Coordinates of C-alpha atoms and ligand atoms in Angstrom, one line a residue:
M1 CA 12.4 -18.3 -6.2
S2 CA 11.8 -16.3 -9.3
A3 CA 14.4 -14.6 -11.5
T4 CA 14.5 -10.9 -11.1
T5 CA 17.1 -8.3 -11.7
V6 CA 17.2 -5.4 -9.3
A7 CA 17.9 -2.2 -11.2
A8 CA 20.0 0.6 -9.9
P9 CA 18.2 3.6 -8.7
T10 CA 17.9 6.6 -11.1
G11 CA 21.2 8.5 -11.4
Q12 CA 23.5 5.6 -10.6
P13 CA 25.3 3.5 -13.2
P14 CA 23.2 0.3 -13.5
D15 CA 26.3 -2.0 -13.3
A16 CA 27.3 -0.4 -10.0
I17 CA 24.6 -2.2 -8.0
A18 CA 22.6 -4.3 -10.4
V19 CA 22.0 -7.6 -8.7
D20 CA 21.1 -10.9 -10.3
F21 CA 18.4 -12.0 -8.0
E22 CA 18.3 -15.5 -9.5
S23 CA 22.0 -16.1 -8.6
L24 CA 21.4 -14.8 -5.1
A25 CA 18.4 -17.0 -4.6
K26 CA 20.3 -20.0 -6.0
R27 CA 23.2 -19.3 -3.6
V28 CA 20.8 -19.4 -0.7
D29 CA 19.0 -22.5 -1.9
D30 CA 22.3 -24.3 -2.5
A31 CA 23.5 -23.4 1.0
M32 CA 20.3 -24.5 2.5
A33 CA 20.5 -27.9 0.7
A34 CA 24.1 -28.3 1.8
L35 CA 22.9 -27.8 5.4
E36 CA 20.8 -30.9 5.1
S37 CA 23.9 -33.1 4.6
L38 CA 25.5 -31.9 7.9
D39 CA 25.4 -34.0 11.0
E40 CA 22.9 -32.9 13.7
S41 CA 25.3 -30.8 15.9
A42 CA 26.9 -29.1 12.9
R43 CA 23.4 -28.3 11.5
A44 CA 22.3 -26.9 14.9
V45 CA 25.4 -24.5 14.8
A46 CA 24.6 -23.5 11.3
D47 CA 21.0 -22.9 12.1
E48 CA 22.0 -20.7 15.0
V49 CA 24.3 -18.7 12.8
K50 CA 21.5 -18.3 10.3
A51 CA 19.0 -17.3 12.9
A52 CA 21.5 -14.7 14.5
V53 CA 22.3 -13.1 11.1
E54 CA 18.6 -13.0 10.2
A55 CA 17.8 -11.4 13.6
I56 CA 20.4 -8.6 12.9
H57 CA 18.9 -8.1 9.4
R58 CA 15.4 -7.9 10.7
A59 CA 16.3 -5.4 13.4
G60 CA 18.0 -3.2 10.8
L61 CA 15.1 -3.5 8.4
V62 CA 12.6 -2.7 11.1
T63 CA 14.6 0.5 12.0
I64 CA 14.8 1.5 8.4
V65 CA 11.0 1.0 7.8
Q66 CA 10.1 2.8 11.1
R67 CA 12.3 5.8 10.3
M68 CA 11.0 6.0 6.7
R69 CA 7.4 5.8 7.8
A70 CA 7.9 8.6 10.3
D71 CA 9.2 11.0 7.6
E72 CA 6.7 12.3 5.1
A73 CA 9.0 12.4 2.1
A74 CA 10.6 9.0 2.9
R75 CA 7.2 7.4 3.4
A76 CA 6.4 7.8 -0.3
V77 CA 9.7 6.2 -1.2
L78 CA 9.0 3.4 1.2
F79 CA 5.6 2.7 -0.4
D80 CA 7.3 2.6 -3.7
L81 CA 9.9 0.2 -2.5
V82 CA 7.4 -2.1 -1.0
D83 CA 5.8 -2.5 -4.4
D84 CA 9.2 -3.7 -5.7
P85 CA 8.9 -7.5 -5.8
V86 CA 12.4 -8.2 -4.4
V87 CA 12.0 -5.7 -1.5
H88 CA 8.5 -7.0 -0.9
L89 CA 9.9 -10.6 -0.7
L90 CA 12.6 -9.5 1.7
L91 CA 10.3 -7.6 4.0
S92 CA 7.7 -10.4 3.9
L93 CA 10.4 -13.0 4.7
H94 CA 11.2 -11.0 7.8
E95 CA 7.5 -10.6 8.5
I96 CA 7.7 -6.8 8.4
V97 CA 5.0 -6.6 5.7
R98 CA 2.3 -9.2 5.3
P99 CA 2.3 -10.8 1.9
D100 CA -0.7 -9.9 -0.2
P101 CA -3.6 -12.3 0.5
M102 CA -3.2 -14.2 -2.8
T103 CA 0.5 -14.9 -2.2
H104 CA -0.2 -15.7 1.4
A105 CA -3.0 -18.1 0.6
N106 CA -1.0 -19.8 -2.1
R107 CA 1.8 -20.3 0.3
V108 CA -0.6 -21.9 2.7
L109 CA -2.0 -24.2 0.0
V110 CA 1.5 -25.4 -0.7
T111 CA 1.5 -26.9 2.7
V112 CA -1.7 -28.9 2.2
R113 CA -1.0 -29.8 -1.5
P114 CA 1.1 -32.9 -0.8
Q115 CA -1.7 -34.4 1.2
L116 CA -4.3 -33.6 -1.5
Q117 CA -2.0 -35.0 -4.2
S118 CA -1.3 -38.2 -2.2
H119 CA -5.1 -38.8 -2.6
G120 CA -5.1 -37.8 -6.3
G121 CA -6.5 -34.3 -5.7
D122 CA -5.4 -30.7 -6.1
V123 CA -6.6 -27.2 -5.5
T124 CA -6.3 -23.9 -7.4
L125 CA -6.9 -20.5 -5.8
V126 CA -8.9 -18.4 -8.3
R127 CA -9.4 -15.2 -6.4
I128 CA -10.2 -13.7 -3.0
E129 CA -13.1 -11.4 -2.7
D130 CA -14.6 -9.8 0.5
G131 CA -12.7 -12.3 2.6
I132 CA -13.9 -15.3 0.6
A133 CA -11.4 -17.5 -1.1
F134 CA -12.7 -18.9 -4.3
V135 CA -11.0 -22.2 -5.1
R136 CA -11.3 -24.8 -7.8
L137 CA -10.8 -28.4 -6.7
D138 CA -9.6 -31.2 -8.9
G139 CA -9.5 -35.0 -8.9
A140 CA -10.3 -36.7 -5.7
C141 CA -11.2 -33.4 -4.0
N142 CA -14.3 -33.3 -6.2
G143 CA -17.5 -35.3 -5.6
C144 CA -19.2 -36.2 -2.3
S145 CA -17.3 -39.2 -1.0
M146 CA -16.0 -39.0 2.6
S147 CA -12.4 -38.5 1.4
S148 CA -13.4 -35.6 -0.9
V149 CA -15.2 -34.0 2.0
T150 CA -12.2 -34.4 4.2
L151 CA -9.9 -33.0 1.6
R152 CA -12.2 -30.0 1.1
N153 CA -12.3 -29.4 4.8
L154 CA -8.5 -29.6 4.9
V155 CA -8.3 -26.8 2.3
E156 CA -10.9 -24.7 4.1
S157 CA -9.4 -24.9 7.6
A158 CA -5.9 -24.2 6.3
L159 CA -7.0 -21.1 4.5
V160 CA -9.3 -19.7 7.2
E161 CA -7.0 -20.5 10.1
D162 CA -3.7 -19.4 8.5
V163 CA -4.7 -16.4 6.4
P164 CA -6.2 -13.7 8.6
S165 CA -8.0 -11.9 5.7
I166 CA -9.9 -15.1 4.7
T167 CA -13.1 -15.8 6.5
G168 CA -14.6 -18.4 4.2
V169 CA -14.0 -20.6 1.2
E170 CA -16.2 -21.2 -1.8
V171 CA -15.6 -23.9 -4.3
L172 CA -16.1 -22.9 -7.9
P173 CA -17.5 -25.5 -10.3
N174 CA -14.9 -27.0 -12.6
E175 CA -17.1 -27.2 -15.7
P176 CA -17.5 -25.2 -17.7
S177 CA -14.1 -23.5 -17.4
P178 CA -14.4 -19.9 -16.3
T179 CA -12.8 -18.7 -19.5
L180 CA -15.7 -20.2 -21.4
I181 CA -19.1 -18.6 -21.1
P182 CA -21.9 -21.1 -21.6
L183 CA -23.6 -20.6 -25.0
E184 CA -27.0 -20.5 -23.3
S185 CA -26.0 -17.4 -21.4
L186 CA -25.1 -15.6 -24.6
R187 CA -28.6 -15.9 -26.1
I188 CA -30.6 -12.8 -26.2
G189 CA -34.3 -13.5 -25.9
P190 CA -37.2 -11.3 -26.9
D191 CA -37.0 -9.4 -23.6
P192 CA -33.2 -9.0 -22.9
A193 CA -33.6 -6.7 -20.0
S194 CA -35.6 -9.2 -18.0
E195 CA -32.8 -11.7 -18.6
G196 CA -30.2 -9.5 -17.0
W197 CA -28.9 -8.0 -20.2
V198 CA -27.9 -4.3 -20.2
K199 CA -27.5 -2.3 -23.3
V200 CA -24.0 -0.7 -23.3
G201 CA -24.4 1.3 -26.6
P202 CA -23.3 1.1 -30.1
A203 CA -20.2 -1.0 -30.7
A204 CA -18.7 1.9 -32.6
S205 CA -18.8 4.0 -29.4
L206 CA -16.2 1.7 -27.8
P207 CA -12.8 3.1 -29.0
N208 CA -10.7 0.6 -30.8
D209 CA -7.6 -0.7 -28.9
E210 CA -8.8 0.8 -25.6
L211 CA -10.7 -0.3 -22.6
T212 CA -13.8 1.4 -21.3
A213 CA -14.9 1.3 -17.7
L214 CA -18.7 1.3 -17.2
S215 CA -21.1 1.1 -14.3
L216 CA -24.1 -1.0 -15.3
S217 CA -27.5 -1.6 -13.6
A218 CA -29.7 -4.5 -14.6
Q219 CA -33.5 -4.3 -14.5
S220 CA -33.4 -6.5 -11.4
G221 CA -31.4 -3.8 -9.6
Q222 CA -28.2 -5.8 -9.8
Q223 CA -25.2 -3.6 -10.5
A224 CA -21.8 -4.3 -11.9
E225 CA -18.7 -2.3 -12.5
I226 CA -17.2 -3.6 -15.6
I227 CA -14.5 -2.9 -18.2
V228 CA -15.0 -3.6 -21.9
V229 CA -11.8 -4.3 -23.8
N230 CA -11.7 -3.5 -27.5
A231 CA -8.6 -5.3 -28.7
G232 CA -8.5 -5.0 -32.5
Q233 CA -12.4 -4.8 -32.6
R234 CA -12.6 -7.9 -30.5
L235 CA -14.8 -7.1 -27.5
S236 CA -14.5 -8.7 -24.1
A237 CA -16.2 -7.6 -20.9
Y238 CA -14.8 -8.3 -17.4
R239 CA -15.8 -7.4 -13.9
N240 CA -13.7 -4.3 -13.0
E241 CA -11.7 -6.1 -10.4
C242 CA -8.1 -7.4 -10.6
A243 CA -7.8 -11.0 -9.5
H244 CA -4.9 -10.0 -7.3
Q245 CA -6.4 -7.7 -4.8
G246 CA -9.7 -6.8 -6.4
L247 CA -8.6 -3.3 -7.3
P248 CA -10.2 -1.5 -10.3
L249 CA -8.7 -1.9 -13.7
D250 CA -9.8 1.5 -15.2
N251 CA -6.2 2.5 -15.8
A252 CA -4.9 -0.9 -16.9
V253 CA -2.5 -0.9 -19.8
L254 CA -3.8 -2.6 -22.9
D255 CA -0.9 -3.8 -25.1
I256 CA -2.4 -4.7 -28.5
D257 CA 0.8 -6.1 -29.9
N258 CA 1.1 -8.7 -27.1
G259 CA -2.6 -9.0 -26.5
T260 CA -2.2 -8.3 -22.8
L261 CA -3.9 -6.2 -20.2
T262 CA -1.7 -5.2 -17.2
C263 CA -3.1 -4.1 -13.9
P264 CA -1.8 -0.6 -12.9
W265 CA -1.5 -1.5 -9.2
H266 CA 1.0 -4.3 -9.0
G267 CA 1.4 -5.4 -12.5
F268 CA -0.6 -8.6 -12.8
C269 CA -0.8 -9.3 -16.5
Y270 CA -3.8 -10.9 -18.3
D271 CA -4.6 -12.2 -21.7
A272 CA -6.8 -9.4 -23.0
T273 CA -9.3 -11.6 -24.7
S274 CA -9.7 -14.4 -22.3
G275 CA -8.9 -12.7 -18.9
E276 CA -6.5 -15.6 -18.1
C277 CA -3.9 -14.3 -15.7
L278 CA -0.4 -14.8 -17.1
T279 CA 1.3 -13.7 -13.8
A280 CA -0.4 -16.1 -11.4
P281 CA -1.5 -19.3 -13.0
G282 CA -5.0 -20.2 -12.0
A283 CA -6.1 -16.7 -11.3
Q284 CA -8.2 -14.8 -13.8
L285 CA -10.6 -12.0 -14.5
E286 CA -14.3 -12.7 -14.2
Q287 CA -15.6 -12.6 -17.7
M288 CA -19.1 -11.2 -18.3
P289 CA -21.3 -12.5 -21.2
L290 CA -21.2 -9.9 -24.1
R291 CA -23.2 -9.9 -27.3
V292 CA -23.3 -7.5 -30.2
D293 CA -26.8 -7.4 -31.7
S294 CA -27.6 -5.1 -34.6
G295 CA -24.5 -3.0 -33.9
E296 CA -25.5 -2.7 -30.2
V297 CA -23.3 -4.1 -27.4
W298 CA -25.1 -5.9 -24.6
V299 CA -23.5 -7.2 -21.4
R300 CA -25.2 -9.6 -19.1
V301 CA -25.1 -8.4 -15.5
G302 CA -27.8 -10.5 -13.8
T303 CA -29.6 -13.8 -14.5
Ligands
LIG401 S1 -4.6 -5.3 -7.7 FE1 -2.5 -6.0 -7.5 S2 -2.0 -6.5 -9.6 FE2 -4.0 -5.8 -9.7

C-alpha cells in the first residue's frame, strides 16, 4: 500500500485528525501476516471476526454513500471524496465503487504475473482505449512459440474476463520504445501533407512554458486532438488523452521547474518532454512526431 497522509478538512486543526496512512496500512499488513502463523481453527475465528467487522463497515459506508447521493449538496462532496486516493481505496476495497479500469486491470495482471515470470516473461499495461487494453509483453511472452502464445492468451483472457470495461487486448511492439519516435517518421519529404504532416503554425505562436490544445486534420481525413507542450522552448506533441482514463489534457498543469505535466482529472503526472508517466510506471502519453521546419511547426497525424 502506498504512503499517503490524510489531511484534515478545511477549518479543522490538521493535527486533530491527520492520519498517517502508511502506518495504518502497515498495521493491517502486519496483522494479516500474523494471522498466517495461527493454527487453522484460530485462523478461522480471526477470519470470521475480520469478515464481521468488514461487513459492519461496508453496511455503514453503503448507507453514507446512498444518503449523500440522494442529497444534491452532499453529492458534490461525495464526488470530491471519491477522488481522494484513500477514500477511493476504502470504497473500492468494499466494492462500493469500481476501481478505475487501469487500476483494476493492473490488479488483475498481478494475479497472472507469477505464471508469466515463472516462464521468463512479463507484461506491462500501457493504456486502455475504447475498451481495448494495450499491453507490452516482455521476455518469453514475445515471439511465436507455443509457450509465448499460451502466455499471451493467459493475459488476454484474464483482462477480458475480469475487467468488465475491457473487451479486447492489443499487444504493442516492444521496439522502438514508445518514447522514441523513429527517425524515419520525423523526415519531412517534398510533399509533407501527403505523408500525414499537418502544419500547426509558426513556432513563435506557441506560447513559451504553456501547452496548447489543437484539433488537426490530415490530408487523408485522419483527425487528431493533440496538445503541444512548449517547455522552455522545447516542443513536444501528444495525443490529447491522459493515459489514465483517456480524458483530455487541455487544462493539465505544466510545471516548468519540475519538468512535469499533471492531468487535471485525477493527478497523473508525466514527464513533460517524454510523456512518460511518473505516477503509474509503464503508462505514458502517446507522443506524436513533431518537426520545426523554417520556423513552422509540423505534427504528423497520419501515415
Ligand atoms: S484521466 Fe485520470 S489522471 Fe488523467
